[in-house]
Each structure stands twice: as structure tokens, then as C-alpha cells.
Amino acid sequence: MAKNIKKYFQENGIWFLFILPALLVYLIFMAAPLLDSMRLSFYTGKGYTPTEFVGLQNYIDLFTNPIWRERFFGALKNTFIFFAIHMIVQNSLGLFFANLLANDFRGRGFFRTVIFAPATLSVLVAGFLWTLILNPHWGAINQTLKAIGLATWAKPWLGEENLALPVIALTSVWQWVGMPTVLFLAGLLGIPEELLEAARVDGASSGYVFWRIKLPLIKPVIGVVAILTFVDNFNAFDVVYAMAGAKGEPGYSTDLLATFFYRTGIAGEHPIGIPNMGMGAAIATITFVILMVGVLFWLYSSRKNEDLV
Amino acid sequence: MSVNIKINNAVKKFGENTVISDISVDIKDKELFTLLGPSGCGKTTLLRMIAGFNTIEGGEFYFNEKKINDMEVSHRNIGMVFQNYAIFPHYSVRQNVEFGLRNRKLDKAVVTEEADKFLKLMQIYEYRDRKPEQLSGGQQQRVALARALVIKPDVLLMDEPLSNLDAKLRLEMRQVIRDVQKEVGITTVYVTHDQEEAMAISDRIAVMDFGVIQHIGTPQEIYHRPSNTFVATFIGRTNFVDAHYLANKKLVEVGEYNFKVDNISLEKNNDVILSVRPEDFLFHEEAKTSLKGVIKDSFFLGLNTHQLVELQHNKQLVEVIRESSLENELPIGEKISLSIKGHKVNLFSKDSKENLVKRS
Ligand SMILES: Nc1ncnc2c1ncn2[C@@H]1O[C@H](COP(=O)(O)OP(=O)(O)OP(=O)(O)O)[C@@H](O)[C@H]1O
Ligand SMILES: [Mg+2]
């Protein structure tokens, strides 16, 4: 009976009715705006409705015109650094915390909460909080350094071009480290206890167990965390906006693709203040392509792994 | 290497809950020693105390003269086989078997040679480059056994290693385990709740219930002279019949019927529990003194026929086993006369706790 229904649905295309609602929502709210912004990237004109078709000129300007090129490649480089810091620092810390939390000890729930708590704050609130803590004159960090006799270490953390980006990235790491922690923790807790016991019986040290047993067994989780980190941080905007403003102060040293896009396409560059929607759309499209390539690469390699294992 | 395990007054508590209150055993060198008991009686708990995965709340554990209570798991030099195999899914069969050797910083050539030896011993050499998921359950358990043995452990621990296998494979693998254990000559503690498996495989068995060892002995001792009624019912099948013992005549009276037993430790007449295995009843056409009953039900199982007999004098049902015959079996409702093989029965005190038969 059930089989007949299945067959009936398959042969008459009725299955299509069931995915139609979701498909419509997806098309209207995801695909259409995406395609429209791609279309927009071929136009130019001031204000919110660029009308003049210029073909690839926006892209050519971005890559070659000195006015645009410097900003664009600067933002691209910063975005990559911002992502790399998260990838390395945030995810290593997450793995470290998860490995600790996977053990049974008193206060485990408490530490799990503490590590995850910042993620529940608004990014703007967290960013603002850290600008206070990092304030060069009366911020807690410099005050503490001075108090313990390390006054020379006190720095204008957000005011130096080579410091600001890593410092902002680290505050973001602080806020979001709970995410990889819970994902890794779920992965580690999913490893059958007997496997770890078998390894211990066989004389493996805890380090050996970590590198040779635990890590390979949570490889799928590592992949998911990596791709989430990639997508989240190539899109990052709010933490820089909150701590360094839309221009990525000081001197564009914290400018990311998203802040660059925001200035160009939405807010409008100082002093004119008129947005260039076409160019903004071009930046957004490039960001999209980078993300797309990354995700496709990940899908492809994880598919290949699945076949192997 | 010869290793005997000595456990003195072991205590295990989980919080307030005492799971093992006081266990002492001596496990001899090269012996296959089985912990047998119903689910939840504490077999795994005791095994994991020996392995070092459970804390020890009291008592002492020794491998030979060395006390191991506080020794690190990885330093105890034990091999362990788990119920669900616990082989590393990301390693090949060979890498699994080599795992313990690699932790011992041995020469590469030695590692390969030793691994090969045990791969061949367990007859999985041809699968050495496969991943575990490409093996059947029985093959996986062979890998687990090879991995446990390759490190030349002092002690081999196994927790229900066969319970994930189907019935046929279980018989095959228990033979494999027994053969390999004898060939390698390793002191082994084996946990199971399957009494038949325990009898088939063990040199000695400890029957446990509620965290207490009820009886330690060879399979024969435990079957023929169980120390109390729990052991008598847990190992094999038995019938308990209320009876009376006449000390001066050395007679056991069951209703009108009586028979002689001369190895009972009772000095005075007393009510007792008579324990008769189903195969220890004899059928009689005619007899002067016999146990009268009526056949209530009958099950033909091939070799044997099991019959439920209601005893005439107290209406109690007992199970009787006879070898099946080609002629028609006695029909339901038939009145029959039984006698009992007096030298094989056991008498238990009324409180079920003591076997009154003197051990020879
Ligand atoms: N980690 C634990 N915490 C609390 N109680 C436990 C723990 N492990 C076991 N127990 C309890 O200890 C008792 C004995 O458990 P154990 O696992 O040793 O039984 P077992 O004889 O191996 O049974 P089975 O045949 O079902 O495996 C059970 O009542 C169980 O609930
Ligand atoms: Mg158990």
C-alpha cells in the first residue's frame, strides 16, 4: 500500500508539490536578490538605482584603478588575516577547551557556560565593552599593565595600524570561541568510551590518544567547524564596525570586505556620502564567489573522504 | 610470564550505592577464570577494577606480589577485549593490531613481525589491509583479540566478548578463544551472563549475585554441588521439592517416597529443600516405593523430551527429562511412578543458603 502511494507520487510528479513552498521561499528571498545584485554589479550611477550599463567596468576598476584597487586588496588581505586568526586561534582554543570539557570533573557545567556565555552577547555590546577595556588611557588592560610594572607594554591597542586588526580579531575570538568548543565537544563525546579505554589499555599516553585517536575520529566535525569559520569571518562586519568604525580605523588597517562594501554601496564614501550601488554589488559578488569556491571545495573534499572511509 | 591475580576484600561504591561489598578471589596462573552472574550483579564492575577503569573503594588487588590498586591503566600490561570490539575504525586491521606495539617504542621490524604472528594466529592475516567496517562481527572480534594479545599482556580481560555475535558464530568464537588462551598461556578473566558459555570455556567459574560471589569452582563442581539454591537454579535447571531428612536412617522423605543418601552433614532430623535436576528422575512402570504423579504437559525437543509432572502428594509441578524414544511417549494425563538418583541430588537448608551435602 505504502509502496503504491510512493510510486503514484513519483510517476505523477506529485512530489514536486511538497517541495514547492520551500522552493518558492528560497527563490524569492535568496536566489532572486542574489541574482539581482549580480545584475546590479554591471551598472553604474549614483544613488540607489544605478541605471547606466557598464559591463565589467566595475570589476576592472576594482582590480586596476588605483583609487579602488588599494582599498579592495587591502580589505581582501585584512579579511583573510581576520579569518586566519579565527581559524587558528579560535578553533585551536575551542578544541583545547572541548578536550578538557570532555572529561568528567566538578564544575564542568560552569566552565562550559562561561566559555559559551560571550556568544550570547550582541556583537555591538561586546565590541563596545572591549573598546572600553582597551582604552589607552583608562582602560582596564593598560591600567593593569601599569599597576604590575609593565607600563612599557601598555599600548594604544586600537590605535596602531599593525595592532588593531589582530586585537579586534582576538576580541571576536573571545566572543565566539564557545561555538567551536560546543561542536568539538559534541564530536568528542560521540567517540565510544571503549575506544579510548582500549587505547589506554594498550599503553597509549593521553597525547597519543588525542592526536592519533580522537582527532582523526572527529575529522568530520573539524571540517564543519572550518567551513563555518570561513563563511562567518569572510562575512564579518559588525565587530569592526563597532570597534573601529565603518572606515576600518586606523588608516583602513582594519577594513574588511564587508566594511568596504558597506561604505561603497550603502553609506557612501566621505566626503560625498553618495553610495555607488553598482560598485558595492561588484564587491558583494566577489565576496560571494570567494565563499562559493571555498564551500564547493569543502563539499568536494568531504565527499571524497566519505567514499574513502 | 606467569601471573596470578589476587583480590582481597574488594569494595566498590558508586556514591552511596555499594555495588561490591566484599569480594576475595585467587585467580591462578594461565587459568581461564569466568565471572558469571545475572545482569547487574557487578561482573563488569569487578573486571573494570582489575583493569583500572574503576576506582577501588576498599581492598587490595595484586598481580603476583605487586599491588596494583593505584597503578596507571597503561602500566598494568593488560589486554582487554570489549563487548562491541572497540577496534579503531580509522585504522586498518594491521594498524589496529600494531597499535599497542607502537606505544612500546619497538623496532619497526619487530612490530611488523609480532603483528604478523598474531594476525596469522587469529586467522585474519588475509584481511590485514582492510578497514574494520569491511569485516564481519566475528572477524572484528578476532582483530580485537589479536590486538589485545600482541602486546604480550600479563593478564587478558574480556567483557562479554561474544554477546554481539549470532548464535553459530558464538560457538565458533568461544572455541577460538579457548584454544588461543591455552596456546598463549595467559591468565584470563572472562565475564559472561551465559551459563552455558561459562561452562564450556572456563577452568573455574565464580558465580556472582548482588555483588557477592556465591560459589567458586570448576564447571563440574558448580553444576553437581552448587553451594546454594541460587547457584543451583542459575547453573542448569533444577526442581526444588520440600523434603524431610531422617538423620539416623540417612533417609530423605518426599511424601510417601523415600530414598537413602549417606553424605549429608545434618546430625538431626530436619526439613530440607531437595534439589533434583530434571535428568535425575527415573521412570518406573511398577515400584514398591515411588514418587507418584500425573503428566501435565510434554515438550518434544529431539534428543530429549521434557515433561511437566504434578506430584500426587503436594500437587507441585516438577520438570522431568527423558531421552526421546521411538515408541509413543506417555500421554498427558497418564499416572506415573518416579524415583530419584539419590547420589546426584543436593539438599539445601530451609533458608536456601547452605548445601548440606558433604564435599568429598
Ligand atoms: N558508573 C556507574 N555509576 C553508578 N552505578 C553503576 C555504574 N556502573 C555500574 N553501576 C551499577 O552497578 C551495578 C553492577 O553493574 P555492572 O555493570 O557491573 O553489572 P554486570 O554484572 O556487568 O551486568 P551486565 O550483565 O548487565 O553487564 C548495577 O546495579 C549498575 O547499575
Ligand atoms: Mg557488564
XYZ file of C-alpha atoms in Angstrom, chain B residues 5-271:
267
model
C 45.674 -12.328 40.371
C 44.789 -11.958 43.990
C 41.882 -9.862 45.177
C 41.371 -9.289 48.885
C 38.141 -7.846 50.277
C 37.361 -5.660 47.274
C 34.748 -2.950 47.811
C 33.139 -0.819 45.104
C 30.734 2.027 45.705
C 29.094 4.360 43.243
C 28.258 7.286 45.506
C 26.171 5.861 48.324
C 25.403 2.727 46.374
C 27.589 -0.248 47.308
C 27.816 -2.495 44.280
C 30.508 -4.849 45.558
C 30.662 -5.242 49.311
C 33.437 -7.764 49.918
C 34.935 -9.957 47.229
C 38.058 -12.068 47.566
C 39.345 -14.367 44.835
C 42.553 -16.005 43.767
C 42.928 -16.428 40.049
C 45.657 -18.867 39.148
C 48.363 -18.512 36.569
C 47.270 -19.348 32.989
C 43.747 -20.041 34.186
C 40.613 -19.038 32.290
C 38.546 -17.687 35.126
C 34.954 -16.631 34.490
C 32.778 -14.169 36.355
C 29.242 -15.394 35.818
C 26.024 -13.901 37.093
C 22.762 -12.213 36.186
C 22.656 -8.726 34.709
C 23.616 -6.009 37.149
C 25.375 -8.283 39.641
C 28.689 -6.430 39.314
C 30.746 -8.545 36.889
C 31.759 -5.647 34.672
C 32.398 -3.510 37.718
C 34.855 -6.037 39.167
C 36.561 -6.521 35.806
C 36.987 -2.769 35.393
C 38.507 -2.565 38.849
C 41.128 -5.087 37.728
C 41.673 -3.080 34.534
C 41.963 0.175 36.449
C 38.998 1.977 34.925
C 37.078 1.989 38.189
C 38.232 3.474 41.427
C 38.652 0.991 44.268
C 36.866 1.902 47.473
C 38.399 -0.866 49.548
C 40.539 -3.984 49.472
C 43.711 -4.910 47.618
C 44.384 -6.086 44.093
C 47.604 -7.923 43.298
C 49.265 -9.173 40.121
C 51.673 -11.667 41.684
C 53.216 -9.755 44.602
C 52.694 -6.359 43.029
C 49.835 -4.307 44.393
C 48.059 -2.578 41.508
C 45.392 -0.539 43.300
C 46.883 2.792 42.264
C 48.756 1.762 39.146
C 48.020 3.626 35.904
C 45.911 1.648 33.447
C 48.550 1.948 30.753
C 51.211 0.491 33.074
C 49.296 -2.608 34.129
C 50.219 -4.521 30.984
C 46.786 -5.958 30.396
C 44.992 -6.909 27.227
C 41.307 -6.197 27.022
C 38.544 -7.334 24.696
C 35.294 -5.399 24.757
C 31.743 -6.443 24.000
C 31.477 -4.158 20.960
C 35.027 -4.927 19.736
C 36.278 -1.345 20.219
C 38.644 -1.517 17.289
C 39.780 1.783 15.817
C 37.616 2.486 12.754
C 40.155 4.738 11.045
C 42.956 2.171 11.187
C 43.405 -0.892 9.025
C 43.380 -4.321 10.613
C 47.161 -4.342 10.687
C 47.387 -0.853 12.204
C 44.915 -1.895 14.882
C 46.989 -4.910 15.811
C 50.202 -2.877 15.754
C 48.751 -0.128 17.938
C 49.938 -1.428 21.301
C 53.379 -2.316 19.931
C 53.884 1.178 18.567
C 53.255 2.576 22.050
C 56.119 0.448 23.277
C 58.694 2.103 21.050
C 59.842 -1.145 19.484
C 61.867 -1.598 16.372
C 59.789 -1.314 13.193
C 60.799 -4.793 12.081
C 59.829 -6.281 15.439
C 56.456 -4.552 15.302
C 55.711 -5.996 11.874
C 56.899 -9.448 12.795
C 54.900 -9.661 16.020
C 51.782 -8.268 14.375
C 52.080 -10.802 11.564
C 52.366 -13.598 14.088
C 49.130 -12.698 15.813
C 47.306 -11.853 12.590
C 48.082 -15.387 11.494
C 47.259 -16.914 14.854
C 43.813 -15.294 14.726
C 43.459 -16.186 11.029
C 42.914 -12.629 9.870
C 46.189 -12.227 8.027
C 44.450 -12.108 4.665
C 42.314 -9.175 5.836
C 45.269 -7.210 7.206
C 44.832 -4.226 4.870
C 41.090 -3.913 5.251
C 39.280 -1.330 7.290
C 37.259 -2.711 10.226
C 33.942 -1.820 8.607
C 34.754 -4.266 5.826
C 34.851 -7.150 8.314
C 32.121 -9.305 9.801
C 31.434 -9.209 13.523
C 33.378 -12.400 14.126
C 36.365 -11.116 12.170
C 36.265 -7.847 14.080
C 36.339 -9.715 17.357
C 39.352 -11.659 16.089
C 41.084 -8.346 15.399
C 40.252 -7.198 18.908
C 41.674 -10.402 20.339
C 44.834 -10.131 18.246
C 45.298 -6.521 19.327
C 44.860 -7.488 22.978
C 47.298 -10.400 22.819
C 50.046 -8.938 20.638
C 51.456 -6.826 23.465
C 52.103 -9.999 25.485
C 49.956 -8.816 28.372
C 50.270 -10.348 31.821
C 46.513 -10.619 32.075
C 43.730 -10.811 29.496
C 40.354 -9.321 30.405
C 37.218 -9.968 28.371
C 33.791 -8.456 28.989
C 31.080 -10.435 27.205
C 33.167 -10.649 24.036
C 30.676 -12.885 22.246
C 27.363 -11.284 23.049
C 27.201 -9.224 19.841
C 27.653 -12.301 17.668
C 24.965 -14.604 16.339
C 24.472 -17.998 17.932
C 26.537 -20.025 15.479
C 29.472 -17.630 15.478
C 29.345 -17.548 19.252
C 30.050 -21.267 19.419
C 32.880 -20.952 16.919
C 34.482 -17.957 18.621
C 34.320 -19.425 22.084
C 36.333 -22.354 20.795
C 38.793 -19.897 19.229
C 39.125 -18.001 22.491
C 39.664 -21.152 24.495
C 42.268 -22.519 22.058
C 44.197 -19.279 21.824
C 44.083 -18.747 25.559
C 45.614 -22.175 26.120
C 48.124 -21.744 23.310
C 49.349 -18.364 24.515
C 49.045 -19.446 28.123
C 47.712 -16.282 29.665
C 45.836 -15.636 32.879
C 42.375 -14.630 31.723
C 39.340 -13.132 33.409
C 36.220 -13.652 31.332
C 32.840 -12.058 32.003
C 29.571 -13.509 30.788
C 25.984 -13.923 31.874
C 25.577 -17.025 29.716
C 25.993 -20.089 31.937
C 26.430 -22.491 29.048
C 29.220 -20.365 27.599
C 30.843 -20.163 31.014
C 30.734 -23.929 31.469
C 32.140 -24.590 28.017
C 35.058 -22.204 28.227
C 36.177 -21.940 31.834
C 38.710 -23.629 34.024
C 36.947 -22.168 37.014
C 33.850 -20.055 37.486
C 32.832 -17.536 40.112
C 29.057 -17.309 40.247
C 28.014 -13.847 41.428
C 24.764 -12.344 42.595
C 24.183 -8.879 44.046
C 27.897 -8.146 44.124
C 28.684 -11.232 46.184
C 30.439 -14.369 44.997
C 28.088 -17.265 45.650
C 30.333 -20.087 44.535
C 33.796 -20.550 43.069
C 34.647 -23.844 41.451
C 35.150 -25.855 38.302
C 32.137 -26.161 35.981
C 31.582 -29.723 37.260
C 31.697 -28.757 40.931
C 29.321 -25.898 40.403
C 26.872 -27.977 38.429
C 26.890 -31.038 40.653
C 27.355 -29.468 44.063
C 26.056 -25.887 43.897
C 26.659 -24.063 47.150
C 23.137 -22.679 47.489
C 19.780 -22.616 45.740
C 20.667 -19.522 43.688
C 23.640 -21.288 42.122
C 21.585 -24.451 41.625
C 18.981 -22.579 39.570
C 21.393 -20.244 37.780
C 23.562 -23.095 36.522
C 21.412 -25.534 34.600
C 17.835 -26.357 35.581
C 16.624 -27.902 38.768
C 13.495 -28.734 40.749
C 13.141 -27.805 44.399
C 10.927 -30.157 46.378
C 10.101 -29.864 50.071
C 11.503 -32.899 51.868
C 12.399 -34.218 55.293
C 15.716 -35.726 56.322
C 15.897 -38.546 58.840
C 19.366 -38.375 60.277
C 19.546 -41.751 61.994
C 18.344 -43.713 58.947
C 20.037 -41.363 56.429
C 16.790 -41.210 54.503
C 15.194 -38.379 52.547
C 11.411 -38.473 52.653
C 9.290 -36.907 49.913
C 5.643 -37.655 50.629
C 5.321 -41.462 50.745
C 8.570 -41.937 48.858
C 11.979 -42.096 50.449
C 15.499 -42.832 49.386
C 18.877 -43.187 51.014
C 21.662 -40.580 50.967
C 24.726 -41.042 53.100
C 26.842 -37.943 52.668
C 24.699 -35.375 54.473
C 26.176 -33.170 57.149
C 22.991 -32.922 59.245
C 23.071 -34.530 62.717
C 19.373 -34.166 63.453
C 16.123 -34.773 61.604
C 15.162 -31.661 59.728
C 13.026 -30.185 56.963
